[in-house]
Coordinates of C-alpha atoms in Angstrom, one line a residue:
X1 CA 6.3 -5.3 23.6
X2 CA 3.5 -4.2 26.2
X3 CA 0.4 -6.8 25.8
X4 CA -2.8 -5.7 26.1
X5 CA -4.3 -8.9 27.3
X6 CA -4.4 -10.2 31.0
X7 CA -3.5 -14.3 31.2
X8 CA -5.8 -15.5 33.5
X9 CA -4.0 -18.8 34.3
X10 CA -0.3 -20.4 33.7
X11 CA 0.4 -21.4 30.5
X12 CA 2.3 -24.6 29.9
X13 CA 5.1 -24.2 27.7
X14 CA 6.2 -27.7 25.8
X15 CA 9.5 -27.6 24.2
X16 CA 9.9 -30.9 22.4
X17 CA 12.7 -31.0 19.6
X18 CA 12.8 -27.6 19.3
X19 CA 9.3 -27.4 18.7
X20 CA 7.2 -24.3 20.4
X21 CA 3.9 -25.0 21.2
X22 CA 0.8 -23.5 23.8
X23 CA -0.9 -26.4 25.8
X24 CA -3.4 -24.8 27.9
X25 CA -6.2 -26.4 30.2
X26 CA -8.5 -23.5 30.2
X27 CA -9.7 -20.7 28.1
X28 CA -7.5 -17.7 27.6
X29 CA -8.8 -14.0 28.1
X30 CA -8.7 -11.6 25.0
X31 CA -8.5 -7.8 24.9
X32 CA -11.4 -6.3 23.5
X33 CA -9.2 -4.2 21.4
X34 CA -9.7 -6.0 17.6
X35 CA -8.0 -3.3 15.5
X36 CA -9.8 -2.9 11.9
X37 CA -11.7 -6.5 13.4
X38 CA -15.1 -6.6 15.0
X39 CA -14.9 -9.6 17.2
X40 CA -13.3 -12.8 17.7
X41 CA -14.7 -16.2 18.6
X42 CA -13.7 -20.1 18.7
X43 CA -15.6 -21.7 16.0
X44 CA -16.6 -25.4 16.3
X45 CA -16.3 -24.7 20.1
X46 CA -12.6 -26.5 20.3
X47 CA -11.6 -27.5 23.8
X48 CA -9.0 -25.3 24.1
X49 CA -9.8 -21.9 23.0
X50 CA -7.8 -19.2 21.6
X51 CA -6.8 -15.5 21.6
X52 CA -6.0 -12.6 20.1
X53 CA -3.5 -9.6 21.1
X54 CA -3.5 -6.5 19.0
X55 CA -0.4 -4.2 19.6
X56 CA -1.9 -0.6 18.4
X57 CA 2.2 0.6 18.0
X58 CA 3.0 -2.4 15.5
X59 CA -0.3 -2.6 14.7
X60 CA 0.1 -6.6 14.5
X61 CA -2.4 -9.5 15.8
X62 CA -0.7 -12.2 17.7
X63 CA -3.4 -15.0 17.8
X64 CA -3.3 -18.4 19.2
X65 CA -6.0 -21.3 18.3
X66 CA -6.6 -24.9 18.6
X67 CA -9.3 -26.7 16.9
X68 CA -9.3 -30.8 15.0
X69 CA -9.4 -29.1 11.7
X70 CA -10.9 -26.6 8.8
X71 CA -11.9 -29.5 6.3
X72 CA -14.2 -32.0 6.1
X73 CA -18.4 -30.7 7.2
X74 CA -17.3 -29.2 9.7
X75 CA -14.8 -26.8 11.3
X76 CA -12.7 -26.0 14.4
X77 CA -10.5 -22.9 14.5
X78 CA -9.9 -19.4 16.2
X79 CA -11.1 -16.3 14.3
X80 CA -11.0 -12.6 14.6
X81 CA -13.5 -11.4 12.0
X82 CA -15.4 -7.9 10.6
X83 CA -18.8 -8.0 8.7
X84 CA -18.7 -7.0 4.6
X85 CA -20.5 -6.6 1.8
X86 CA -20.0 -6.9 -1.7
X87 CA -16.3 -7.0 -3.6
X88 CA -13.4 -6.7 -1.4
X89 CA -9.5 -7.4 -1.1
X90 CA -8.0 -8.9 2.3
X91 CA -4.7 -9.2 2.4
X92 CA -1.7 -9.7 5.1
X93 CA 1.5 -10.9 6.0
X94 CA 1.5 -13.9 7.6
X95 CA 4.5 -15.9 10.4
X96 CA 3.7 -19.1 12.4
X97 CA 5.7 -18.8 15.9
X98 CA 7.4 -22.1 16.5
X99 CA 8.0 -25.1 14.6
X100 CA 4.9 -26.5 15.8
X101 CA 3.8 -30.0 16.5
X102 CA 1.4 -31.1 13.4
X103 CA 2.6 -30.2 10.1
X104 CA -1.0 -29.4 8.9
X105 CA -2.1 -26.4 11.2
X106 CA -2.9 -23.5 9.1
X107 CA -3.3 -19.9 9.0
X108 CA -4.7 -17.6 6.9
X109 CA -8.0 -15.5 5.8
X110 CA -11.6 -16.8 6.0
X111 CA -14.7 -15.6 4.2
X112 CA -18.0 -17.2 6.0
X113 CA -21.8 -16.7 6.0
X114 CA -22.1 -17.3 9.4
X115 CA -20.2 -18.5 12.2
X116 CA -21.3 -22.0 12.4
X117 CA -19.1 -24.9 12.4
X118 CA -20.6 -25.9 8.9
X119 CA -21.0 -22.5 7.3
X120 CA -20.4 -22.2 3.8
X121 CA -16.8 -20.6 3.2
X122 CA -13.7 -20.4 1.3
X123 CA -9.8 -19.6 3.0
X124 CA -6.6 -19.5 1.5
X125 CA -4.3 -21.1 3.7
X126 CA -0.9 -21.7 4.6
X127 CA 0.3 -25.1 6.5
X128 CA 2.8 -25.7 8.7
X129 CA 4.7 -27.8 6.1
X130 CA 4.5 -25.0 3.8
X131 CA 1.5 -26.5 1.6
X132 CA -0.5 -23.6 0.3
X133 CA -4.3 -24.0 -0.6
X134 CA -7.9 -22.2 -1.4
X135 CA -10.2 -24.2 -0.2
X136 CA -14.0 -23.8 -0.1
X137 CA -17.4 -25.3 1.4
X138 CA -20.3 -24.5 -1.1
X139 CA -23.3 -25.6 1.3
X140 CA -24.0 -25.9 4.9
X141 CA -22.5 -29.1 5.8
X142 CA -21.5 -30.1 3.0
X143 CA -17.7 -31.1 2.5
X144 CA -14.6 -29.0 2.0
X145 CA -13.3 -28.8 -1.6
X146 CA -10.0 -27.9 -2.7
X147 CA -9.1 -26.1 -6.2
X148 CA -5.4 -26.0 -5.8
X149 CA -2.6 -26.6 -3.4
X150 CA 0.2 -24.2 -4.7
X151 CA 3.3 -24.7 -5.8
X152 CA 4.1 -21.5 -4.2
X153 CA 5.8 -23.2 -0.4
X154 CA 5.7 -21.2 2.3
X155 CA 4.8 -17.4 1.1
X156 CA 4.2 -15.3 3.9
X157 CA 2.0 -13.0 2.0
X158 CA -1.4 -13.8 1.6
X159 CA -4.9 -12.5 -0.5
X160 CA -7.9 -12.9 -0.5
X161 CA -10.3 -11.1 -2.5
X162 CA -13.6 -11.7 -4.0
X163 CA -15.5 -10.4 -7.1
X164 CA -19.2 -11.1 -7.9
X165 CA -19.3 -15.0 -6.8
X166 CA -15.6 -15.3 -8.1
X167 CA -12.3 -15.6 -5.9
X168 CA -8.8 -15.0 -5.8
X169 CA -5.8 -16.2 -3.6
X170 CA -2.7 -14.4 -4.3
X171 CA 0.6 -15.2 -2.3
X172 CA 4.0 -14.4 -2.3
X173 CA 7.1 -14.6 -0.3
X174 CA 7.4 -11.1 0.4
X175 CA 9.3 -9.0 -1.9
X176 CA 8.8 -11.3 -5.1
X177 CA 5.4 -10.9 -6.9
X178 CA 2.4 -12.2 -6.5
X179 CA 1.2 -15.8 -7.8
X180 CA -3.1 -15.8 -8.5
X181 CA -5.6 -18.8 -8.5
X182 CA -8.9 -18.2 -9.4
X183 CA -12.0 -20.0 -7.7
X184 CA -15.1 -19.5 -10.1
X185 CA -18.7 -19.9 -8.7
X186 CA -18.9 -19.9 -5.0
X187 CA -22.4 -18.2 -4.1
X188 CA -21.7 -17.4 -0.3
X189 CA -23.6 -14.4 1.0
X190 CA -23.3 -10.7 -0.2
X191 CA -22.8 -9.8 3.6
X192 CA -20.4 -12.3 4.4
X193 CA -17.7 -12.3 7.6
X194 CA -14.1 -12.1 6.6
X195 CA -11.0 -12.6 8.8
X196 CA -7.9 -13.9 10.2
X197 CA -7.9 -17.6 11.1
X198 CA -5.5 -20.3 13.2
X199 CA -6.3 -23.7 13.4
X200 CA -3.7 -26.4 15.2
X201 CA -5.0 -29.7 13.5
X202 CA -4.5 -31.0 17.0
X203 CA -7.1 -30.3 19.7
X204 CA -4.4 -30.8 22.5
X205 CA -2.1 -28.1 21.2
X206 CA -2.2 -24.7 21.0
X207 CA -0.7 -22.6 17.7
X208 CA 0.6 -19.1 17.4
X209 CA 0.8 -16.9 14.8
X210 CA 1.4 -13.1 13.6
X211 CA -0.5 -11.1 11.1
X212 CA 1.3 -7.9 10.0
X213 CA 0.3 -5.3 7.4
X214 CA -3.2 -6.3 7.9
X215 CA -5.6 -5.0 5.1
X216 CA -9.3 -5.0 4.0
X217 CA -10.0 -3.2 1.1
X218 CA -13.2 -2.1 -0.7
X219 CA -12.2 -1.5 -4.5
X220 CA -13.9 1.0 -6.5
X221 CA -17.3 0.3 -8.4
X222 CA -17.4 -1.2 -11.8
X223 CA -19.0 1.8 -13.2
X224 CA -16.1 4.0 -11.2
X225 CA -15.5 7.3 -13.3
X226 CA -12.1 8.5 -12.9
X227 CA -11.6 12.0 -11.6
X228 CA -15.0 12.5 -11.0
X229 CA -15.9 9.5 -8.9
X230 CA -13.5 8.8 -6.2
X231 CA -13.5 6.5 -3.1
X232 CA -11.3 7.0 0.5
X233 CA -7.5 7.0 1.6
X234 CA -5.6 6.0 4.3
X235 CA -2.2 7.6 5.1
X236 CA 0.7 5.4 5.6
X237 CA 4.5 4.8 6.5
X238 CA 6.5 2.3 6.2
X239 CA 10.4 1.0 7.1
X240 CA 12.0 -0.2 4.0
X241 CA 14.1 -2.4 5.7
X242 CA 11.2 -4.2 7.7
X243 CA 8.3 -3.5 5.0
X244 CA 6.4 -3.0 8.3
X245 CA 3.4 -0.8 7.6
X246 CA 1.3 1.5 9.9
X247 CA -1.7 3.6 9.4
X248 CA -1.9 6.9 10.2
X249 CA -4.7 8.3 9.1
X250 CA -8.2 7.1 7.4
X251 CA -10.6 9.4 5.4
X252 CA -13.7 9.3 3.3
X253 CA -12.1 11.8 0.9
X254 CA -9.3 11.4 -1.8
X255 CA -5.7 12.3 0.0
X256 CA -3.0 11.9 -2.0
X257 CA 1.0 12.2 -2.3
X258 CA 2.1 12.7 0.9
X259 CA 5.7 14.1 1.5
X260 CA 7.7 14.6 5.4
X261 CA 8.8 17.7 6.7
X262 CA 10.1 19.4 9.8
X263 CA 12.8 16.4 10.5
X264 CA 10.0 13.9 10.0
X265 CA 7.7 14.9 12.5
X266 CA 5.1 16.0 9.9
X267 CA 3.3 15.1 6.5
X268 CA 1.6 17.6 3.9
X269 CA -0.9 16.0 1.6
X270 CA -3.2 16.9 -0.7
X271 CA -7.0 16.8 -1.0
X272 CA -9.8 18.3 -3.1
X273 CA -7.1 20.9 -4.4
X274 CA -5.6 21.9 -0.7
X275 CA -2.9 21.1 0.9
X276 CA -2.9 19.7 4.4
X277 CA -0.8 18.8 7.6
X278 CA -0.4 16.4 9.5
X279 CA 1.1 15.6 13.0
X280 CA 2.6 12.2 13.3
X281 CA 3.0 12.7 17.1
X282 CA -0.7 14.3 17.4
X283 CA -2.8 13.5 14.5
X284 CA -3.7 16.7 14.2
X285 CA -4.8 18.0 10.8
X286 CA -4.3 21.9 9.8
X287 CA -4.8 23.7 6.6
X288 CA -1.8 25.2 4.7
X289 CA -2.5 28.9 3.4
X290 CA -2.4 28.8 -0.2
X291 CA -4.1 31.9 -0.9
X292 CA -6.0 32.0 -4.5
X293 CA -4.2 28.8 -5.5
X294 CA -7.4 26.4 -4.1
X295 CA -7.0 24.1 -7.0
X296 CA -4.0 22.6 -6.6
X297 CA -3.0 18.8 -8.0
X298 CA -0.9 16.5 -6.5
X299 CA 2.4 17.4 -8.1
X300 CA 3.5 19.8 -4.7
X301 CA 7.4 19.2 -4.0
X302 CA 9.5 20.9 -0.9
X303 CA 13.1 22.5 -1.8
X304 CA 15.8 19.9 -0.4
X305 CA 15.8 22.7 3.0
X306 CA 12.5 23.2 2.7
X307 CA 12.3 26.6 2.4
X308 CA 10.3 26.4 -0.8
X309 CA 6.9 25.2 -1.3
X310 CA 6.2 24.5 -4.7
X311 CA 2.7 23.9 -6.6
X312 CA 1.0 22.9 -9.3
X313 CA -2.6 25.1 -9.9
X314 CA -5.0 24.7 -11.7
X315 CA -5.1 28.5 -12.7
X316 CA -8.3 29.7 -14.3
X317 CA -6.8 33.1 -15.7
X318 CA -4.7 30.3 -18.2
X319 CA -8.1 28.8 -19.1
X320 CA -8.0 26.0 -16.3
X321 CA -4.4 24.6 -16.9
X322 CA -2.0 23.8 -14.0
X323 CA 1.0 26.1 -13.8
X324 CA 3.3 26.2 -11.4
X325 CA 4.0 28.2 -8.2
X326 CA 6.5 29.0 -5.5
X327 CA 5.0 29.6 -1.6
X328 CA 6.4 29.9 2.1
X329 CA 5.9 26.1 3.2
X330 CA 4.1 27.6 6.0
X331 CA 1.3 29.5 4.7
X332 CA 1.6 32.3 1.6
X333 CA -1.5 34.3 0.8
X334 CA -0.1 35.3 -2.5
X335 CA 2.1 32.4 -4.2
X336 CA 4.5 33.9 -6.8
X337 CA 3.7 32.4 -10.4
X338 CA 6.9 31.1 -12.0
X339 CA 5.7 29.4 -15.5
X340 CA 3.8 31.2 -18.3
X341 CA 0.3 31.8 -19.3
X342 CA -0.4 30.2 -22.6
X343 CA 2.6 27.8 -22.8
X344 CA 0.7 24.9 -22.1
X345 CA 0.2 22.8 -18.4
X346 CA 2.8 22.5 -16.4
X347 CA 3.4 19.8 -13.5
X348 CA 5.6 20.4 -10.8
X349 CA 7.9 17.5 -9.8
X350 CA 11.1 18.8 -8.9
X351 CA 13.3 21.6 -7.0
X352 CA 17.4 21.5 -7.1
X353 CA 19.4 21.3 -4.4
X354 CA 20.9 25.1 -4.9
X355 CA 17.1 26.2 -4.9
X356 CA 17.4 28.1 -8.2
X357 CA 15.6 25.5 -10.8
X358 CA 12.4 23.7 -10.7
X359 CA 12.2 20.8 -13.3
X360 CA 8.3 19.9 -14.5
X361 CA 6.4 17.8 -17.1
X362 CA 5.6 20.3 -19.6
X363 CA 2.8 19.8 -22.1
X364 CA 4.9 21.9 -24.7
X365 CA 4.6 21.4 -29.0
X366 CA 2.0 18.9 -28.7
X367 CA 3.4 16.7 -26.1
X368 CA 4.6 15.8 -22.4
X369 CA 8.7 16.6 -22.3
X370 CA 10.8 17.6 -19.1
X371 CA 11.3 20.5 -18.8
X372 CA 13.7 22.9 -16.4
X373 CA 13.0 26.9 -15.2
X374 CA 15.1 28.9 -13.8
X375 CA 13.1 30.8 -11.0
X376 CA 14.4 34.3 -11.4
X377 CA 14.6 34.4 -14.4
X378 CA 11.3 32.4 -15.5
X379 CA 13.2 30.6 -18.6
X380 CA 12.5 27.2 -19.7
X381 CA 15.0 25.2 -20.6
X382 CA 13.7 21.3 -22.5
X383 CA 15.3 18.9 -21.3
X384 CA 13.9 15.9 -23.1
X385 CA 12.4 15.5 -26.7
X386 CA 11.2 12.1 -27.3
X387 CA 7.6 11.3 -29.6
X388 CA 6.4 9.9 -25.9
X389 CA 6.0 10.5 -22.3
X390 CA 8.5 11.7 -20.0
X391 CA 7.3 12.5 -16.5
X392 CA 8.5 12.2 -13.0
X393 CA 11.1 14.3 -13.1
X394 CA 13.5 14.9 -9.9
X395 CA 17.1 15.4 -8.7
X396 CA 19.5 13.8 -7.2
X397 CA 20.6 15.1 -3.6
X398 CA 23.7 16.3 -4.9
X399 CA 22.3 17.5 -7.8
X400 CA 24.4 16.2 -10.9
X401 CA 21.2 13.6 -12.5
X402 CA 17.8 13.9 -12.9
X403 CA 15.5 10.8 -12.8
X404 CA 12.6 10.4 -14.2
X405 CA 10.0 7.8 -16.1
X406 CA 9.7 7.4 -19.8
X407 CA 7.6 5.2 -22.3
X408 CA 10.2 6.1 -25.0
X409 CA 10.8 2.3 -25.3
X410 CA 7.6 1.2 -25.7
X411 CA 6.7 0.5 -21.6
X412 CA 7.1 3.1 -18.6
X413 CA 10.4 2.4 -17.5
X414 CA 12.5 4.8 -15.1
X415 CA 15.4 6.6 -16.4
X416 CA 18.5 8.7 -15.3
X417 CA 19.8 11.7 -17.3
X418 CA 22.0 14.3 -16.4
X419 CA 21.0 17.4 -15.0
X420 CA 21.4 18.9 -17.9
X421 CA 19.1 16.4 -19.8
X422 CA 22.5 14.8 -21.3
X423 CA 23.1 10.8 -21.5
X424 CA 19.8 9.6 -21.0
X425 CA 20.8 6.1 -19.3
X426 CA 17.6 3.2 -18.8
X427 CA 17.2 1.6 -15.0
X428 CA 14.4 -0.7 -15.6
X429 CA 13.4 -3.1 -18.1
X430 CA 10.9 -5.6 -16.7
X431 CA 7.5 -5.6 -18.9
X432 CA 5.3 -6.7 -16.2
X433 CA 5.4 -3.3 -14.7
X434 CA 5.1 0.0 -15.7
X435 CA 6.9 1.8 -13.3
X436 CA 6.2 5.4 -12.2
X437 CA 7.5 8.7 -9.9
X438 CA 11.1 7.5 -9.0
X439 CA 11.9 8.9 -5.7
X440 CA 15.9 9.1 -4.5
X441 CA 16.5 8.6 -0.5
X442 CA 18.2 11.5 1.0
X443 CA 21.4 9.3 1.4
X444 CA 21.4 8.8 -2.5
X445 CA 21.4 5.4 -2.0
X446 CA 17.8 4.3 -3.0
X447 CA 15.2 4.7 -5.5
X448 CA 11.6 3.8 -4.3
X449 CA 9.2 3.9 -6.9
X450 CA 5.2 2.4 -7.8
X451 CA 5.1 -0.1 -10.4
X452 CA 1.4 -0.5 -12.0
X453 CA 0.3 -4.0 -13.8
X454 CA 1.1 -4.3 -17.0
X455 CA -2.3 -4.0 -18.6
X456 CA -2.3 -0.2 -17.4
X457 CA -2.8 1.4 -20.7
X458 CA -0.1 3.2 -22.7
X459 CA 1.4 6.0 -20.9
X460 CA -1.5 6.1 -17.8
X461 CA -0.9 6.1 -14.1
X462 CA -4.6 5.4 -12.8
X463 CA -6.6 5.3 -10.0
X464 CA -7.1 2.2 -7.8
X465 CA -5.4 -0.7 -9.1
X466 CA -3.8 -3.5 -7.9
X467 CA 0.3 -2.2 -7.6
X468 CA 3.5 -2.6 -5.9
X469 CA 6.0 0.2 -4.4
X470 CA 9.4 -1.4 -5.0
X471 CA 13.0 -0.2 -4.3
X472 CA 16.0 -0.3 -6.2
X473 CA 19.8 0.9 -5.7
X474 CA 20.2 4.4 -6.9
X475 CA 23.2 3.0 -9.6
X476 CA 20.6 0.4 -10.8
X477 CA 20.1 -3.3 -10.4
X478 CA 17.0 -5.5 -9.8
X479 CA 14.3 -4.0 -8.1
X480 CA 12.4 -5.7 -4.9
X481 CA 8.8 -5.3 -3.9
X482 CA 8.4 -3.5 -0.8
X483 CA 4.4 -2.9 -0.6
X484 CA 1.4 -5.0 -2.4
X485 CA -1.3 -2.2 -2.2
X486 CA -4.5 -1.0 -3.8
X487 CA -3.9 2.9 -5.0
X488 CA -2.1 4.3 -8.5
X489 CA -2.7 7.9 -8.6
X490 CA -1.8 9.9 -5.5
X491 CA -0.1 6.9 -4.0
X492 CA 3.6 8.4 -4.2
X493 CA 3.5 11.3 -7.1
X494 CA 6.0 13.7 -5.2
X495 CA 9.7 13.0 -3.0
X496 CA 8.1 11.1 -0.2
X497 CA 11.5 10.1 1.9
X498 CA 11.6 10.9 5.5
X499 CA 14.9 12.5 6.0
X500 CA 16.6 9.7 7.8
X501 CA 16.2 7.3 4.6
X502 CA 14.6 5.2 6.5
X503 CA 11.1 4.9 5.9
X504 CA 8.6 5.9 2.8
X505 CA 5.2 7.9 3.1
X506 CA 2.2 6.8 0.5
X507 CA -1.8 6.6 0.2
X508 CA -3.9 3.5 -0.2
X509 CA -7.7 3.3 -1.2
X510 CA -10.7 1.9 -0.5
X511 CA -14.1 2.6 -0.2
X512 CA -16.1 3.2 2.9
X513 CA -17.8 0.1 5.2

C-alpha cells in the first residue's frame, strides 16, 4: 500500500505481549488529502498528536491518536471531520490495529458544535475491550453522559445518524443485522461537525485504527414526494468476498441500476429516462443512442453475450405505459418494439441465455404476473398466476430456472421456478425483510439480492430507505448481509454481476451538502 503521508521523524515501535502500539515524541505530518472529510485536528491539544492517511485506491483512513480520554468535561482525541447540517446518517466499518495497551481506547463517529475540548457532542463508540457505547455531552463543559453500553461486543460496523434533536447508534458485526439505541433530546447545533475519532485513553501511547466503507448520508426530506422529488446517487462496486466498497461516481441527479459490460471495464446506468456509460478505467461518461425511446425506466437488461440491449419505455403511442424493446447495446436509433400496444405495462427483467425469450413483469388481467415472449414471434407466454406480486424475474446462466420475488405468502420473498414457470420452489422466509431483484452470479453459484425493512408496505420497493444487499447460495440457505446502505429503488433492479463473479455494481442516495 503506497502512503500518502511523509513521516517526519522515527517512530518508536513498542511490542510488549504481543501488544502493537505508536509512542512517538513529536507530532506526526498528515496528507492534506481527507477524502469525503474537510480537515483534521487534535482536540484537547494531547501531547502526542495524531494522523490521518487516506488511500484514494481502498479508499480507507488509517488514523492514529492519543489523547487522556473522551469523558468527563472535557476531551482529548484525534479527529478528521466535515461540516453538516440538518438530518444525516454516518456510518463505517471500523478495525483497531494491535491489541493495544489500555483496554478503554475508542474509536468511532463524533457529532460536535465546535471543536473545543468541552463542546457539546454525542459518539458512538467502540473500546478496546469490546464495550460499545453512545455517549453524549448536552452543555459546554458539562459532563459526559452515557445512555447505553451495548450488549452488542465488539461490532465493527458502526452508525450514527441524527433526526431532529433525536439519535441513533446502530452496530453490527458485519454481515449480521443491525442492533439500534435511541438517544432522545440532545439540542446540539443544526450545523454541527461530524467525523471519525481515535482516542488512546493513555497520553503516552499512540492508537491506530482503520475506517473502511466510510459513509455520510443526507436522507430525503420529510415532505419527500416519491417520483417527483428525488435527491443524488453515487455509483458503486463492491467485492463480495471482502464487502470492501468504493465509489465511483457522485451526482446530483437520480442514477440508478447499474449493470457491467465489455468484460467489466464498463457500467450502463440509467438517469432521467437515458441510458448512460461509464468508464471504470476513465470516468468518462457517454450517452447511449436510444433513438425515440427517451423515457426509459430502470428495468434495462444485457443478453448473457451482450449482444442485446433490452428496455423498458415509457411509450406515449400506448398512452404512457412501459413496453418493452430490443436495441444494439451500442447505440440503435430505431429500437425494435417486441410487446404489444394495449396489453397492459410491461417491465423488462430478463433475456435467456439462447437469446430468443425475454421474461417481464406484466400488468396483464388486473394484476402483476411473469410473464415470457418469444422475440420473433412477439407471443406471450404467463408464467405465474398468483392474486399477488410476482416481479424480478431472471434466468439462470444455464438457463433451466427462473428466479424471481413474490408476496404470494404474505411477505416479498425470493423464489425459483422453472423456466417454464413449473415447481415454483420458496428461497427465503425471514419476515424482517422483504427481499427484492434476485440476481445469479455468472458462475451460478450466488444470488445477491436487496432486502428492504419490514415496515416497507405491501408489495413496494421504495425510494431511500434504510436496506441491506445480502447474498445467498444459488441452491438456497441462509442469507448474509453484504452492504448496510441508504437506497431501495434503483439500487440493484437489473443483473448487476461483473463477469468474474466477483464483485456487485449498485446505487446509494443522499442528498447534496
Amino acid at each position: 500500500m503506497k502512503h500518502l503521508f511523509l513521516i517526519a521523524i522515527t517512530l518508536s515501535i513498542m511490542y510488549a505481549n504481543g501488544q502493537e502500539s505508536i509512542k512517538p515524541n513529536h507530532q506526526m505530518k498528515n496528507s492534506n488529502n481527507y477524502g469525503i472529510f474537510e480537515n483534521q485536528t487534535n482536540v484537547g491539544n494531547p501531547v502526542n498528536k495524531g494522523s490521518i492517511d487516506y488511500n484514494n485506491d481502498t479508499q480507507e483512513y488509517t488514523i492514529t491518536g492519543s489523547g487522556v480520554n473522551v469523558w468527563g468535561a472535557n476531551d482529548q482525541f484525534q479527529y478528521i471531520y466535515k461540516s453538516i447540517q440538518g438530518d444525516f446518517i454516518l456510518r463505517a466499518r471500523v478495525k483497531f490495529v494491535g491489541k493495544g495497551i489500555d483496554p478503554h481506547r475508542k474509536i468511532g463517529w463524533m457529532i460536535r458544535n465546535n471543536l473545543s475540548s468541552n463542546s457539546p457532542e454525542v459518539h458512538a463508540s467502540i473500546h478496546g475491550d469490546g464495550l460499545t457505547s453512545l455517549q453524549y455531552r448536552k452543555t459546554n463543559g458539562g459532563e459526559t453522559e452515557q445512555i447505553i453500553e451495548s450488549d452488542n461486543k465488539m461490532p465493527d460496523v458502526v452508525q450514527l445518524e441524527r433526526r431532529g434533536h433525536d439519535y441513533y447508534m446502530s452496530t453490527a458485526k458485519f454481515g449480521d443485522s443491525l442492533v439500534t439505541t435511541k438517544l432522545e433530546g440532545v439540542n446540539l447545533r443544526n450545523e454541527v461537525f461530524v467525523g471519525l475519532y481515535v482516542c488512546s485513553h493513555n497520553p503516552d501511547v499512540m492508537e491506530k485504527a482503520i475506517f473502511s466503507n466510510v459513509r455520510i448520508v443526507k436522507p430525503a426530506s420529510k415532505d419527500f414526494m416519491e417520483y417527483r422529488d428525488y435527491i443524488g446517487s453515487t455509483l458503486e462496486i463492491m467485492n463480495i468476498e471482502t464487502g470492501q466498497r468504493k465509489t465511483l461516481l457522485s451526482s446530483g441527479h437520480s442514477l440508478q441500476a447499474p449493470n457491467w459490460i465489455n468484460q467489466d471495464k464498463e457500467l450502463v446506468y440509467n438517469s432521467n429516462g437515458f441510458l448512460y456509460n461509464f468508464n471504470i478505467k476513465t470516468k468518462e461518461v457517454k450517452q447511449i443512442e436510444t433513438g425515440f425511446a427517451t423515457s426509459n425506466n430502470n428495468d434495462h437488461v444485457f443478453s448473457f453475450d451482450e449482444k442485446i440491449l433490452g428496455i423498458s419505455h415509457h411509450n406515449q403511442k400506448n398512452n404512457g405505459i412501459s413496453s418493452i424493446y430490443i436495441m444494439d447495446p451500442k447505440g440503435d436509433s430505431i429500437p425494435r418494439k417486441i410487446t404489444s400496444d394495449g396489453v397492459g405495462a410491461s417491465y423488462l427483467h430478463g433475456i435467456s441465455p439462447d437469446n430468443k425469450k425475454l421474461i417481464f413483469t406484466g400488468h396483464r388481467n388486473n394484476k402483476y404476473d411473469i410473464y415470457s415472449i418469444d422475440i420473433e414471434s412477439r407471443k406471450e407466454t404467463q408464467l405465474t398466476d398468483t392474486k399477488d406480486l410476482d416481479d424480478g424475474s431472471e434466468y439462470s446462466p444455464d438457463g433451466k430456472y427462473i428466479f424471481f420475488n413474490s408476496n404470494r405468502t404474505g411477505n416479498m420473498q425470493l423464489w425459483r421456478m422453472q423456466a417454464d414457470g413449473s415447481n415454483p420452489t420458496q428461497l427465503t422466509f425471514n419476515t424482517n425483510f422483504k427481499d427484492w431483484f434476485p440476481h445469479v452470479s455468472p458462475d451460478g453459484k450466488w444470488i445477491a439480492f436487496i432486502s428492504f425493512p419490514p415496515t416497507i408496505a405491501f408489495g413496494n420497493h421504495p425510494f431511500y430507505k434504510h436496506c441491506t444487499l445480502r447474498l445467498m447460495p444459488i441452491e438456497g440457505g441462509t442469507p448474509k448481509i453484504i452492504a448496510y446502505i441508504y437506497g431501495g429503488q434503483g439500487t440493484i433492479n437489473v443483473p448487476s454481476w461483473s463477469k468474474d463473479s466477483k464483485h456487485i455494481a449498485f446505487v446509494t442516495n443522499s442528498d447534496t451538502f
